[in-house]
PDB file of C-alpha atoms in Angstrom:
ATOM      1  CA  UNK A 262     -33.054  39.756  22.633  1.00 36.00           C
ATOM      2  CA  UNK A 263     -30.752  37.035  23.671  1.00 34.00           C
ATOM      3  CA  UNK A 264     -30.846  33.911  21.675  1.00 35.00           C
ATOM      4  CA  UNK A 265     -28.622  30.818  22.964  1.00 37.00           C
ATOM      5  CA  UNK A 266     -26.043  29.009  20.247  1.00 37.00           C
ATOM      6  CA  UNK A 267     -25.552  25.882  19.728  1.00 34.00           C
ATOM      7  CA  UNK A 268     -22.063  24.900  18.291  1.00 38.00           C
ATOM      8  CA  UNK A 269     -21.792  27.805  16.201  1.00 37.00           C
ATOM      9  CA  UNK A 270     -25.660  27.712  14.893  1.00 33.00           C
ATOM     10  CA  UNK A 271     -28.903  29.537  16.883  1.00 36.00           C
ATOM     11  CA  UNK A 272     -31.105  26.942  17.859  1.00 37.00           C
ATOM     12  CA  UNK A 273     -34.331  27.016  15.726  1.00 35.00           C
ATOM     13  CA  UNK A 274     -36.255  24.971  18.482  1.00 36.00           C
ATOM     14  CA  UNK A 275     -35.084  28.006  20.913  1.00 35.00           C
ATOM     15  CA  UNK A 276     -36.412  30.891  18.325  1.00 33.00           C
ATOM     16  CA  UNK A 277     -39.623  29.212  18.023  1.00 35.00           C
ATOM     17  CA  UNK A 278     -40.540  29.388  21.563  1.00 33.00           C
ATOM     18  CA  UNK A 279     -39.162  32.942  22.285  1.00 36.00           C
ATOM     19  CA  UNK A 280     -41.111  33.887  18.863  1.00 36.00           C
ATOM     20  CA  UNK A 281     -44.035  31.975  20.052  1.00 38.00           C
ATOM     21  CA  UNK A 282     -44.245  30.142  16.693  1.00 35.00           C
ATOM     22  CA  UNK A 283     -44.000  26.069  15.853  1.00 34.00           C
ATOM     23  CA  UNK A 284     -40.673  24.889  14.586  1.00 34.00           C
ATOM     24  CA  UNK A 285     -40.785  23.082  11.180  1.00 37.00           C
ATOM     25  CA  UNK A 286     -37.458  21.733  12.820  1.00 35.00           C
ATOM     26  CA  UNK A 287     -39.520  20.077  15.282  1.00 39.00           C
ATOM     27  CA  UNK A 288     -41.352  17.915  13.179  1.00 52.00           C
ATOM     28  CA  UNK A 289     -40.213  14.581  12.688  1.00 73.00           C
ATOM     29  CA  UNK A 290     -37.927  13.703   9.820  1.00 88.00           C
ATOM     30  CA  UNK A 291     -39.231  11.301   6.882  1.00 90.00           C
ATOM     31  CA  UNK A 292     -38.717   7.457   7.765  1.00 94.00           C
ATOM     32  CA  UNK A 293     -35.909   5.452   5.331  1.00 95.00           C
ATOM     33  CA  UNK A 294     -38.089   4.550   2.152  1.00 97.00           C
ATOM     34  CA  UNK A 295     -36.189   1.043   0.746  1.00 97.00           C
ATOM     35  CA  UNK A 296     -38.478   1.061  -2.241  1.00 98.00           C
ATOM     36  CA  UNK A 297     -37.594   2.253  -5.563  1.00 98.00           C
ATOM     37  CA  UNK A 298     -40.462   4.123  -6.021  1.00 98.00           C
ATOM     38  CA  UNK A 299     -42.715   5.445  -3.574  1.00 98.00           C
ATOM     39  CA  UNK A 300     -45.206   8.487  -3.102  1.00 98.00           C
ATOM     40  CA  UNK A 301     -47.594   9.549  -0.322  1.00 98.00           C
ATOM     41  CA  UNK A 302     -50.197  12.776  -0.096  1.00 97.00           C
ATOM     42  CA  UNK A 303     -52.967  13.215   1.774  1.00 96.00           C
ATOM     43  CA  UNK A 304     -56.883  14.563   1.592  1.00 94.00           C
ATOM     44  CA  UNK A 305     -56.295  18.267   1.133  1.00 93.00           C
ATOM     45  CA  UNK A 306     -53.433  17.362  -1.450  1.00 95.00           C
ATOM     46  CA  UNK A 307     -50.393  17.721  -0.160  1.00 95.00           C
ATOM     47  CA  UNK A 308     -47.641  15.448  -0.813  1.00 96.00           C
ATOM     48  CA  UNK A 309     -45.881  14.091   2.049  1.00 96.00           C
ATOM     49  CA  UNK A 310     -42.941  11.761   0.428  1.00 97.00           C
ATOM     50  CA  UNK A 311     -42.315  11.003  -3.385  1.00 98.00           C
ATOM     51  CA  UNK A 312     -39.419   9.152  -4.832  1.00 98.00           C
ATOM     52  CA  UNK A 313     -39.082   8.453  -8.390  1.00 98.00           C
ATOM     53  CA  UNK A 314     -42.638   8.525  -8.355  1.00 98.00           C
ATOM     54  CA  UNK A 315     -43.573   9.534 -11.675  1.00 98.00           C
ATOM     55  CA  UNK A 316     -41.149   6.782 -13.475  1.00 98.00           C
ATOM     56  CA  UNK A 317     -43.367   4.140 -15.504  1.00 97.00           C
ATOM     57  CA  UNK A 318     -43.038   0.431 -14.001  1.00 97.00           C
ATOM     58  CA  UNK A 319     -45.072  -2.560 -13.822  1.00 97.00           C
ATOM     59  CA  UNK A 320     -47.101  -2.649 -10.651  1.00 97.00           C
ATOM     60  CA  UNK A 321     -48.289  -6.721 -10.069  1.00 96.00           C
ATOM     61  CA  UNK A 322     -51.150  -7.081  -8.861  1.00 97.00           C
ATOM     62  CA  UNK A 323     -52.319  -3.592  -8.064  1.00 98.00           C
ATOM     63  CA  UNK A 324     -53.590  -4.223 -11.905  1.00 98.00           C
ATOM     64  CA  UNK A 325     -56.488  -5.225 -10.336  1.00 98.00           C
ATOM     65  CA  UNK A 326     -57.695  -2.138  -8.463  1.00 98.00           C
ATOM     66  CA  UNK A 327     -58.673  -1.053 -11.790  1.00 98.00           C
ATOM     67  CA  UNK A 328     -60.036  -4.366 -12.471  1.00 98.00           C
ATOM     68  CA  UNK A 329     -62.165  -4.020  -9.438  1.00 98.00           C
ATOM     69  CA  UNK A 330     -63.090  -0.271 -10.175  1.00 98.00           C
ATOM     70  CA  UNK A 331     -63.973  -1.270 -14.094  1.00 98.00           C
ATOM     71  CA  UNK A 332     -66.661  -3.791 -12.910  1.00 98.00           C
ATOM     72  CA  UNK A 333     -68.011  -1.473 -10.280  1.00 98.00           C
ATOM     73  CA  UNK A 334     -68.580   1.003 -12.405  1.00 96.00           C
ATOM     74  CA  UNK A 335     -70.876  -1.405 -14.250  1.00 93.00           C
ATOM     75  CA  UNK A 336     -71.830  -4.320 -12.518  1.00 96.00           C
ATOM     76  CA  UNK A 337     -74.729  -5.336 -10.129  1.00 97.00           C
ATOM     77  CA  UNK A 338     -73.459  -7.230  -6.914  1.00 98.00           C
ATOM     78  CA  UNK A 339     -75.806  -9.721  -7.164  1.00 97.00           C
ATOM     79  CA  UNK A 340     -74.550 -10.897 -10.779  1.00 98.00           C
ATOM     80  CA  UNK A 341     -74.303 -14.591 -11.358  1.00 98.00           C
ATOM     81  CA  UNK A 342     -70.869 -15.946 -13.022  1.00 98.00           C
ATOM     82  CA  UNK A 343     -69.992 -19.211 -14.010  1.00 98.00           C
ATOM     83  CA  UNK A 344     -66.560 -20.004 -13.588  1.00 98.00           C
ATOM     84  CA  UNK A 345     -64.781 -21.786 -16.111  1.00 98.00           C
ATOM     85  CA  UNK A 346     -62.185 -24.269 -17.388  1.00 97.00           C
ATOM     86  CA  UNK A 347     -59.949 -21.060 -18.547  1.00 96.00           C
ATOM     87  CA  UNK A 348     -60.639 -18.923 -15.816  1.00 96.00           C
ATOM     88  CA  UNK A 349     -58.974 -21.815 -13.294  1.00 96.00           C
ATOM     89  CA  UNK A 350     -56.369 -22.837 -16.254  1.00 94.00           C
ATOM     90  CA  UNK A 351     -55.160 -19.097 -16.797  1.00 91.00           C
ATOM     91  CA  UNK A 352     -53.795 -18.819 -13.118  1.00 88.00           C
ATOM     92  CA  UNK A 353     -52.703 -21.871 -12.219  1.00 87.00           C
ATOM     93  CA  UNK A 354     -50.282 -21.886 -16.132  1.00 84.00           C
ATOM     94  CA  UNK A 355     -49.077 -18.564 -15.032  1.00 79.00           C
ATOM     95  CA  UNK A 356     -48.090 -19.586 -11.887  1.00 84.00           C
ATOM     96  CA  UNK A 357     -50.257 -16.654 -10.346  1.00 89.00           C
ATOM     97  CA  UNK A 358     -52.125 -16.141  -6.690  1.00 94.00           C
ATOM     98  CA  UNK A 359     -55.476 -17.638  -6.673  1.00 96.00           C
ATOM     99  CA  UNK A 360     -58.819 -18.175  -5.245  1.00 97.00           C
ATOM    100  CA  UNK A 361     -59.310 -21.999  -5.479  1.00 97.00           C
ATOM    101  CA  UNK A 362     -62.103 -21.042  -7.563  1.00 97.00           C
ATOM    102  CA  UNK A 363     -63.335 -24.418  -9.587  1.00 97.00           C
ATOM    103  CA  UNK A 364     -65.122 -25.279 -13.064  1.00 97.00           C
ATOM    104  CA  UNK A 365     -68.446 -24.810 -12.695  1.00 97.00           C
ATOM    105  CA  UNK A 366     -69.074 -22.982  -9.607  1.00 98.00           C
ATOM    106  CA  UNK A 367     -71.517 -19.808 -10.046  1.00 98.00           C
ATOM    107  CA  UNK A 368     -70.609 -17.040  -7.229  1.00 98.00           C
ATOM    108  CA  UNK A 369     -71.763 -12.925  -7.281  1.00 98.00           C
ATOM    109  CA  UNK A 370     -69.629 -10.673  -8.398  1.00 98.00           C
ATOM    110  CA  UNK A 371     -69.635  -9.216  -5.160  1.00 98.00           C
ATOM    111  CA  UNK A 372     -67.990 -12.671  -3.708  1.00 98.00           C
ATOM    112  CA  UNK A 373     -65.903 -12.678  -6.657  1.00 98.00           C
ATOM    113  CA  UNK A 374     -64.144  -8.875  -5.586  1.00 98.00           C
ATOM    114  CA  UNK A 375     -63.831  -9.930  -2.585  1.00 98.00           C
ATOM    115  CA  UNK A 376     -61.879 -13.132  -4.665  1.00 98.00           C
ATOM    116  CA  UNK A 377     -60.126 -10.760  -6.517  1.00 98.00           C
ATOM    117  CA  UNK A 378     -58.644  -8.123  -4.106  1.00 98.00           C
ATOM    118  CA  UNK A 379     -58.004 -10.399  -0.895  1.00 98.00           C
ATOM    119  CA  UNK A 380     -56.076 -13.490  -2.122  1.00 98.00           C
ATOM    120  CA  UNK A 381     -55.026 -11.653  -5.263  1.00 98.00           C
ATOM    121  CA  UNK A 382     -57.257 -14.444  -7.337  1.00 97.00           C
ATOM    122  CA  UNK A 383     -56.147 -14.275 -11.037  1.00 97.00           C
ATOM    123  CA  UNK A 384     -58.766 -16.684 -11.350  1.00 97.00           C
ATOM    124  CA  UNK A 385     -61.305 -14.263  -9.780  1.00 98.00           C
ATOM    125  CA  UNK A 386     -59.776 -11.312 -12.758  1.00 98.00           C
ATOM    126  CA  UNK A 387     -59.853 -13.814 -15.448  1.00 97.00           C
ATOM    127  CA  UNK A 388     -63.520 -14.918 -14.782  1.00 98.00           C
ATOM    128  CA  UNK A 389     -64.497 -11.077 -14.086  1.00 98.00           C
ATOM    129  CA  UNK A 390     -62.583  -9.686 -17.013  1.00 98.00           C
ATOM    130  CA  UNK A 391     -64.475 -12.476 -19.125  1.00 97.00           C
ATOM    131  CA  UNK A 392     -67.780 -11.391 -17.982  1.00 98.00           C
ATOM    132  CA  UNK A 393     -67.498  -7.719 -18.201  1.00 98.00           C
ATOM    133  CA  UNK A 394     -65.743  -6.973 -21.644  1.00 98.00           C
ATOM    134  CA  UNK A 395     -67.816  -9.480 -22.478  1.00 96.00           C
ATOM    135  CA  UNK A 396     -64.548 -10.758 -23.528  1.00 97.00           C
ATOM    136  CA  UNK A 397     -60.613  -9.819 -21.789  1.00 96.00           C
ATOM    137  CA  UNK A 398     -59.828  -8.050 -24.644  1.00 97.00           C
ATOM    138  CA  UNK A 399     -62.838  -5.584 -24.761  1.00 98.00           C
ATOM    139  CA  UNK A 400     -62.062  -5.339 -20.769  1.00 98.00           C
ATOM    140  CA  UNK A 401     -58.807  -3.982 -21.047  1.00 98.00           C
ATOM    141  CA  UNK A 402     -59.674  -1.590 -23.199  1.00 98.00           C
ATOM    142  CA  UNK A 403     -61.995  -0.489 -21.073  1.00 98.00           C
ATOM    143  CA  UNK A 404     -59.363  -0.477 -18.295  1.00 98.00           C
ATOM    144  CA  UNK A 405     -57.001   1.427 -20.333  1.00 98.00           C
ATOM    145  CA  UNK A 406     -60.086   4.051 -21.166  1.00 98.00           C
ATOM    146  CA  UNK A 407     -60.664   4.827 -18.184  1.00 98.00           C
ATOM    147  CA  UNK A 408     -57.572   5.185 -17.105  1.00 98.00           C
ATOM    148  CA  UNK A 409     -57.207   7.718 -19.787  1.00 98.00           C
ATOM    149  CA  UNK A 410     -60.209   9.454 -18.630  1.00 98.00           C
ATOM    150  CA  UNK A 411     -59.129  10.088 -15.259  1.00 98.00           C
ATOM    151  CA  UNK A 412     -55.809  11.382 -16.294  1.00 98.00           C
ATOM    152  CA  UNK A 413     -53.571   8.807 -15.204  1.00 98.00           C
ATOM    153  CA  UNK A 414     -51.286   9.165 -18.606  1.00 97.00           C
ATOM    154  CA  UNK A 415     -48.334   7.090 -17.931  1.00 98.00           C
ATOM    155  CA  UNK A 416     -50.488   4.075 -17.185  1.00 98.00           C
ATOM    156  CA  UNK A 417     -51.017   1.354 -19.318  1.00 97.00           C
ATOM    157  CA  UNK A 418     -52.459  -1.731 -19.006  1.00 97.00           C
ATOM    158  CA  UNK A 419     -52.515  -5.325 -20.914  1.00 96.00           C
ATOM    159  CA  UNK A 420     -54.189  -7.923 -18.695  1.00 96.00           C
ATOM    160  CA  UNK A 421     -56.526  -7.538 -15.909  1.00 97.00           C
ATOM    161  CA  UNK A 422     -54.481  -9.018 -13.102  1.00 96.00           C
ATOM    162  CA  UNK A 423     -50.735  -7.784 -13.476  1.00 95.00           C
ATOM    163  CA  UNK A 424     -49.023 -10.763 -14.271  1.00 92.00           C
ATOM    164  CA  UNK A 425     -46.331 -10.808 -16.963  1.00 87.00           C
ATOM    165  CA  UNK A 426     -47.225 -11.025 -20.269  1.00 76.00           C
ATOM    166  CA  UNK A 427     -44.732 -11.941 -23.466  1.00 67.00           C
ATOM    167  CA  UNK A 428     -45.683  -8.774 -25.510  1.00 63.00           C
ATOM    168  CA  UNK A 429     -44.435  -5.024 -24.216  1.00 70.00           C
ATOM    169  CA  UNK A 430     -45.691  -5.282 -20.216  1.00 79.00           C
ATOM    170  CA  UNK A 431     -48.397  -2.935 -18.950  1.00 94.00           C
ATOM    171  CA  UNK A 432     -47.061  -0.106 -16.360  1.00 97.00           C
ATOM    172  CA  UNK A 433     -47.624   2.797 -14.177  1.00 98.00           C
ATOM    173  CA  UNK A 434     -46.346   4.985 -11.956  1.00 98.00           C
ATOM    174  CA  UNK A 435     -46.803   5.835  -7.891  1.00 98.00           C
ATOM    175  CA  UNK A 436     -48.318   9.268  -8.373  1.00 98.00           C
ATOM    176  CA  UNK A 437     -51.260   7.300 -11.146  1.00 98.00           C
ATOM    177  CA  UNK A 438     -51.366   4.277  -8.600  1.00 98.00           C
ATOM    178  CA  UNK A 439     -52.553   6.853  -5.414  1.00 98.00           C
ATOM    179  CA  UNK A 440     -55.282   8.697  -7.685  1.00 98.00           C
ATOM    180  CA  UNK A 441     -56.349   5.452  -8.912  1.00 98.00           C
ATOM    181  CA  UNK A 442     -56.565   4.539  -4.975  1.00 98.00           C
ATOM    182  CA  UNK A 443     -58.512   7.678  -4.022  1.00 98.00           C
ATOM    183  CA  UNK A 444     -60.936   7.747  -6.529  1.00 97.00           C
ATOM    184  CA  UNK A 445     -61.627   3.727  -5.855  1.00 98.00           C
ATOM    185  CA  UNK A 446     -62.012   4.523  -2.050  1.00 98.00           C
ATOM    186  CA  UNK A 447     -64.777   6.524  -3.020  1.00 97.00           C
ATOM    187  CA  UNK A 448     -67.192   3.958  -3.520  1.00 97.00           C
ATOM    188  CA  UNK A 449     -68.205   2.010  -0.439  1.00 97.00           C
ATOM    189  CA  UNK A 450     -68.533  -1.479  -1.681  1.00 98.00           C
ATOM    190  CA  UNK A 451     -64.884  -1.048  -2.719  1.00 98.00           C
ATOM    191  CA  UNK A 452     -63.224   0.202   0.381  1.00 98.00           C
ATOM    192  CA  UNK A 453     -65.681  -2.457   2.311  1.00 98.00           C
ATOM    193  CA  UNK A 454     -63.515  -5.038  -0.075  1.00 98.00           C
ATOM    194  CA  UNK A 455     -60.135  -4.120   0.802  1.00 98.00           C
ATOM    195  CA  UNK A 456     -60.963  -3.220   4.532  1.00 98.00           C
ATOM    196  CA  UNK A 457     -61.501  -7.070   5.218  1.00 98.00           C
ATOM    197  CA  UNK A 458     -58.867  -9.482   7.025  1.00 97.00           C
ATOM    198  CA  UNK A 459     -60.879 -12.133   5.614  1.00 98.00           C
ATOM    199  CA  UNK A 460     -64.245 -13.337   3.757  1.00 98.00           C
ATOM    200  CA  UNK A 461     -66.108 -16.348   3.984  1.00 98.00           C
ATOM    201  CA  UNK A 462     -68.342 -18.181   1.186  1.00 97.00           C
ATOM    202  CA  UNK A 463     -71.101 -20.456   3.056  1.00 96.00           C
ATOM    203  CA  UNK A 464     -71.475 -23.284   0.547  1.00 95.00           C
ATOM    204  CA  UNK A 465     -74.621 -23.376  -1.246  1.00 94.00           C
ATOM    205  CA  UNK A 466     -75.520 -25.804  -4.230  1.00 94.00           C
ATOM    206  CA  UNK A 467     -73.903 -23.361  -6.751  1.00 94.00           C
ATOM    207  CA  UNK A 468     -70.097 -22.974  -5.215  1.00 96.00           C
ATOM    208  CA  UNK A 469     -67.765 -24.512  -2.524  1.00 95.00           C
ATOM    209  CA  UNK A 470     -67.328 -22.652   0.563  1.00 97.00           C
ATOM    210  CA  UNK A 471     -64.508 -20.100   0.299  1.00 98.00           C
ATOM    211  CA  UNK A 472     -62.171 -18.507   2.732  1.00 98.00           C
ATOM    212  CA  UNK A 473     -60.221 -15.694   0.871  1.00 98.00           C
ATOM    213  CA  UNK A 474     -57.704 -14.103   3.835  1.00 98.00           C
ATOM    214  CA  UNK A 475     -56.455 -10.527   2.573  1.00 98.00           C
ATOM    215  CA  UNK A 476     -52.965 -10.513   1.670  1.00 97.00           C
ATOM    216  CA  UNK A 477     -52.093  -7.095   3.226  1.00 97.00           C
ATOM    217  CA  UNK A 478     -50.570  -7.355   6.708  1.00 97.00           C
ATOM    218  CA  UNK A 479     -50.903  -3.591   6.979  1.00 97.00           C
ATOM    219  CA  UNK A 480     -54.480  -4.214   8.257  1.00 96.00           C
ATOM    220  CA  UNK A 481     -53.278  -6.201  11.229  1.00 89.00           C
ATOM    221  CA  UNK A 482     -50.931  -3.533  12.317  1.00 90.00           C
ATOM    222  CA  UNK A 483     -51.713  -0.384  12.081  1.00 89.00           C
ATOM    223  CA  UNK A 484     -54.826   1.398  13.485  1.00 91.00           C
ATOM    224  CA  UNK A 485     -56.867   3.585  10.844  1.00 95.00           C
ATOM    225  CA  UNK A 486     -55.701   1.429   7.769  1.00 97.00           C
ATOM    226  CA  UNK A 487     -58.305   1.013   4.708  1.00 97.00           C
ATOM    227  CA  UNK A 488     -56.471  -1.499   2.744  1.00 95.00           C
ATOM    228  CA  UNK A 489     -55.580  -1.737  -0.491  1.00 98.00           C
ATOM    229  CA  UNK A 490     -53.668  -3.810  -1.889  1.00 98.00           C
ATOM    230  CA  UNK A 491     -50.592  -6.171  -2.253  1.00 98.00           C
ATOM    231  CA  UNK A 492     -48.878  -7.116  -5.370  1.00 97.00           C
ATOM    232  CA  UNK A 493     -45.439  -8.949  -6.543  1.00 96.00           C
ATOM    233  CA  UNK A 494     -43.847 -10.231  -9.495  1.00 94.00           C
ATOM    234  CA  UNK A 495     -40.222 -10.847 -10.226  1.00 94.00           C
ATOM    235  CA  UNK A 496     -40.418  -7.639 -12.654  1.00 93.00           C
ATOM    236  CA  UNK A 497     -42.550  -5.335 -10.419  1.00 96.00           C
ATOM    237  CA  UNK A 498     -40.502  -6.480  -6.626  1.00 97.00           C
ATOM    238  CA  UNK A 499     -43.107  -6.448  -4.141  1.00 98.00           C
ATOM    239  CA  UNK A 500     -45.583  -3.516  -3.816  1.00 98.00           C
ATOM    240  CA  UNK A 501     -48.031  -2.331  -1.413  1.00 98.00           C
ATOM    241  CA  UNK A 502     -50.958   0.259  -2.351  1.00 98.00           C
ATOM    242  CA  UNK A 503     -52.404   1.322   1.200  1.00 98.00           C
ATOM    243  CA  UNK A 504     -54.425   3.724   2.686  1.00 98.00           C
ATOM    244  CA  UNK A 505     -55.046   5.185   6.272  1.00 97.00           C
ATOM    245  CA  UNK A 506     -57.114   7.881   8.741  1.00 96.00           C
ATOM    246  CA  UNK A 507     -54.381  10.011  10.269  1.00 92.00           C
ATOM    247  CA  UNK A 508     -55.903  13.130  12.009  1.00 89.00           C
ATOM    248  CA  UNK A 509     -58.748  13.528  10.204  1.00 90.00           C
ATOM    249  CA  UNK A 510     -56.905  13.000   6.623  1.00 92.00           C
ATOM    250  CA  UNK A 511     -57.168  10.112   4.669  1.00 96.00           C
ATOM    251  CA  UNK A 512     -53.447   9.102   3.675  1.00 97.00           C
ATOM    252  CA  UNK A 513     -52.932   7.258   0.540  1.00 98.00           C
ATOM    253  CA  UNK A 514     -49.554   6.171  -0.461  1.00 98.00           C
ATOM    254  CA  UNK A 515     -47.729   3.545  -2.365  1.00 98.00           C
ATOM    255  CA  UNK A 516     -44.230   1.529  -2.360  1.00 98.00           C
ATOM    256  CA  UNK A 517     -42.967   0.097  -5.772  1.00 98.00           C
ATOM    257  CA  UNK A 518     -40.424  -2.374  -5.882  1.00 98.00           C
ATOM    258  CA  UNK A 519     -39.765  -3.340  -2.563  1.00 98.00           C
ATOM    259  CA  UNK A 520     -39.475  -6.083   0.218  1.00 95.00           C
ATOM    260  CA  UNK A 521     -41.743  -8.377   1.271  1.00 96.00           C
ATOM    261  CA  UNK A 522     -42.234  -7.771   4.962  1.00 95.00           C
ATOM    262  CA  UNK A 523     -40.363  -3.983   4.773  1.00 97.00           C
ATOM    263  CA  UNK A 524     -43.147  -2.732   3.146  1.00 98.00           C
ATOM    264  CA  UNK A 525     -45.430  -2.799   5.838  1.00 97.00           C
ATOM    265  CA  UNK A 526     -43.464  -1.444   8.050  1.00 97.00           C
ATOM    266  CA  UNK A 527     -42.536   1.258   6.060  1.00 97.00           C
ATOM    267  CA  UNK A 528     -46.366   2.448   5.137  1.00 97.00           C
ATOM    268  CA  UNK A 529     -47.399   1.850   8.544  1.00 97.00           C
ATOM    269  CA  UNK A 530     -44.114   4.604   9.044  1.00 97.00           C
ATOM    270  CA  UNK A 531     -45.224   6.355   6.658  1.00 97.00           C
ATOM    271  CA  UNK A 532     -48.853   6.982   7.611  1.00 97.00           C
ATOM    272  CA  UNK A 533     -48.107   8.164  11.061  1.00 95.00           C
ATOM    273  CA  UNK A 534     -45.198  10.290   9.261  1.00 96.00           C
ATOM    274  CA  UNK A 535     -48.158  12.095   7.272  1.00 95.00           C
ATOM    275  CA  UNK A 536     -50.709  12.069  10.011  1.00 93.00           C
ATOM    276  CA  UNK A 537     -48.442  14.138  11.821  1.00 92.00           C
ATOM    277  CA  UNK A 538     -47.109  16.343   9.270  1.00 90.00           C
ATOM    278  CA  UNK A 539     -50.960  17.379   8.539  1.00 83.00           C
ATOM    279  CA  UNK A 540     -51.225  18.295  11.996  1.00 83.00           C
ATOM    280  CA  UNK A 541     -48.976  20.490  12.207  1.00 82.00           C
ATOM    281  CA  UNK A 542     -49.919  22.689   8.865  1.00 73.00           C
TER     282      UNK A 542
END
């Protein structure tokens, strides 16, 4: 059989159609990952990018995906919650995201994920947190049990909405953040949460009207995107937790310590680069 050369090599795109066979040299190559850790895999399992994925840093505000998961696992939707004096002190001293939430106001802890997870309220975690444990302290060790439970070892956690703490920080790692992600997207309520550009509180005589916008731009420009969630601190660099439909996967990756508006290009990148490496297996 004749097989042409190409500057001293046979062409593997040539041997794969005389063979009648794809060409894994025909797929396309991985997109520039800026982050300093990253890690992607999809629905049947297999990993389509990793980079120092398993190496324990803080993660921001993707604290709060366990947040959200710990009350989920326990709460009804239709709870009532008082906000208080703390809850609205403890972000605004830390200089953290919040909700505008306000002394006194009573909202459902279904308003209050949607507080949580799309403005990245520490308010929202503070007042949720206080509810659950009862108490933040009993919360995070509930965080930090079930985070032991699901086997996510080199995760640890010490508040319940990532923000720097004086004592030894909490961490984790890209490959814990993505099974945190896909066993969160299994419940409905939750993925309904970080689907949403935006959610709107109708004032009523318990609260203020609310509009919480989500923080991840990912949603606005990519098709087939599921959220999840956006986090920064001056530790933790900006991160990015997202999720997407690529043909007929769900993709679920994550970018640690990187740019602000790189890393949405880079997921959105990213998805398409593991929708299409799924096809072709």
């Amino acid at each position: 059989m004749f097989i042409m050369r190409i500057g001293g090599f046979i062409s593997s795109a040539i041997v794969a159609v005389l063979l009648g066979v794809s060409s894994p040299a025909m797929a396309a190559d991985a997109p520039a990952v800026g982050a300093s850790e990253a890690y992607v895999v999809d629905s049947a399992g297999t990993i389509h990018f990793g980079k120092r994925e398993t190496r324990r840093v803080p993660v921001a505000s993707l604290v709060k995906i366990m947040t959200a998961y710990v009350v989920l696992r326990e709460a009804s939707l239709s709870d009532t919650i008082t906000i208080t004096a703390t809850d609205v002190k403890y972000a605004a001293r830390g200089g953290a995201a919040t909700a505008g939430l306000k002394k006194g106001e009573r909202l459902t802890t279904r308003d209050l994920l949607y507080a949580l997870m799309l403005p990245s309220g520490a308010d929202a975690a503070n007042a949720l947190a206080r509810h659950y444990g009862p108490g933040k302290t009993a919360f995070i060790a509930k965080m930090n049990r079930t985070a032991q439970a699901m086997g996510l070892a080199d995760t640890r956690y010490t508040n319940p909405d990532g923000m720097p703490t004086p004592a030894k920080g909490g961490y984790s790692t890209a490959v814990d953040q993505v099974k945190l992600a896909q066993r969160a997207l299994a419940s409905d309520t939750f993925t309904a949460v970080v689907g949403s550009k935006v959610h709107k509180v109708t004032k009523t005589a318990l609260h203020r009207a609310h509009t919480w916008r989500n923080t991840n731009k990912l949603l606005g420009r990519a098709d087939g995107v599921l959220g999840v969630k956006t986090g920064y601190t001056n530790a933790a660099g900006y991160c990015l937790l997202f999720a997407g439909e690529r043909n007929g996967q769900r993709i679920v990756g994550v970018l640690l310590g990187d740019r602000n508006e790189r890393r949405f290009g880079t997921a959105e990148q990213l998805l398409d680069y593991a929708g299409e490496q799924s096809a072709l297996s």
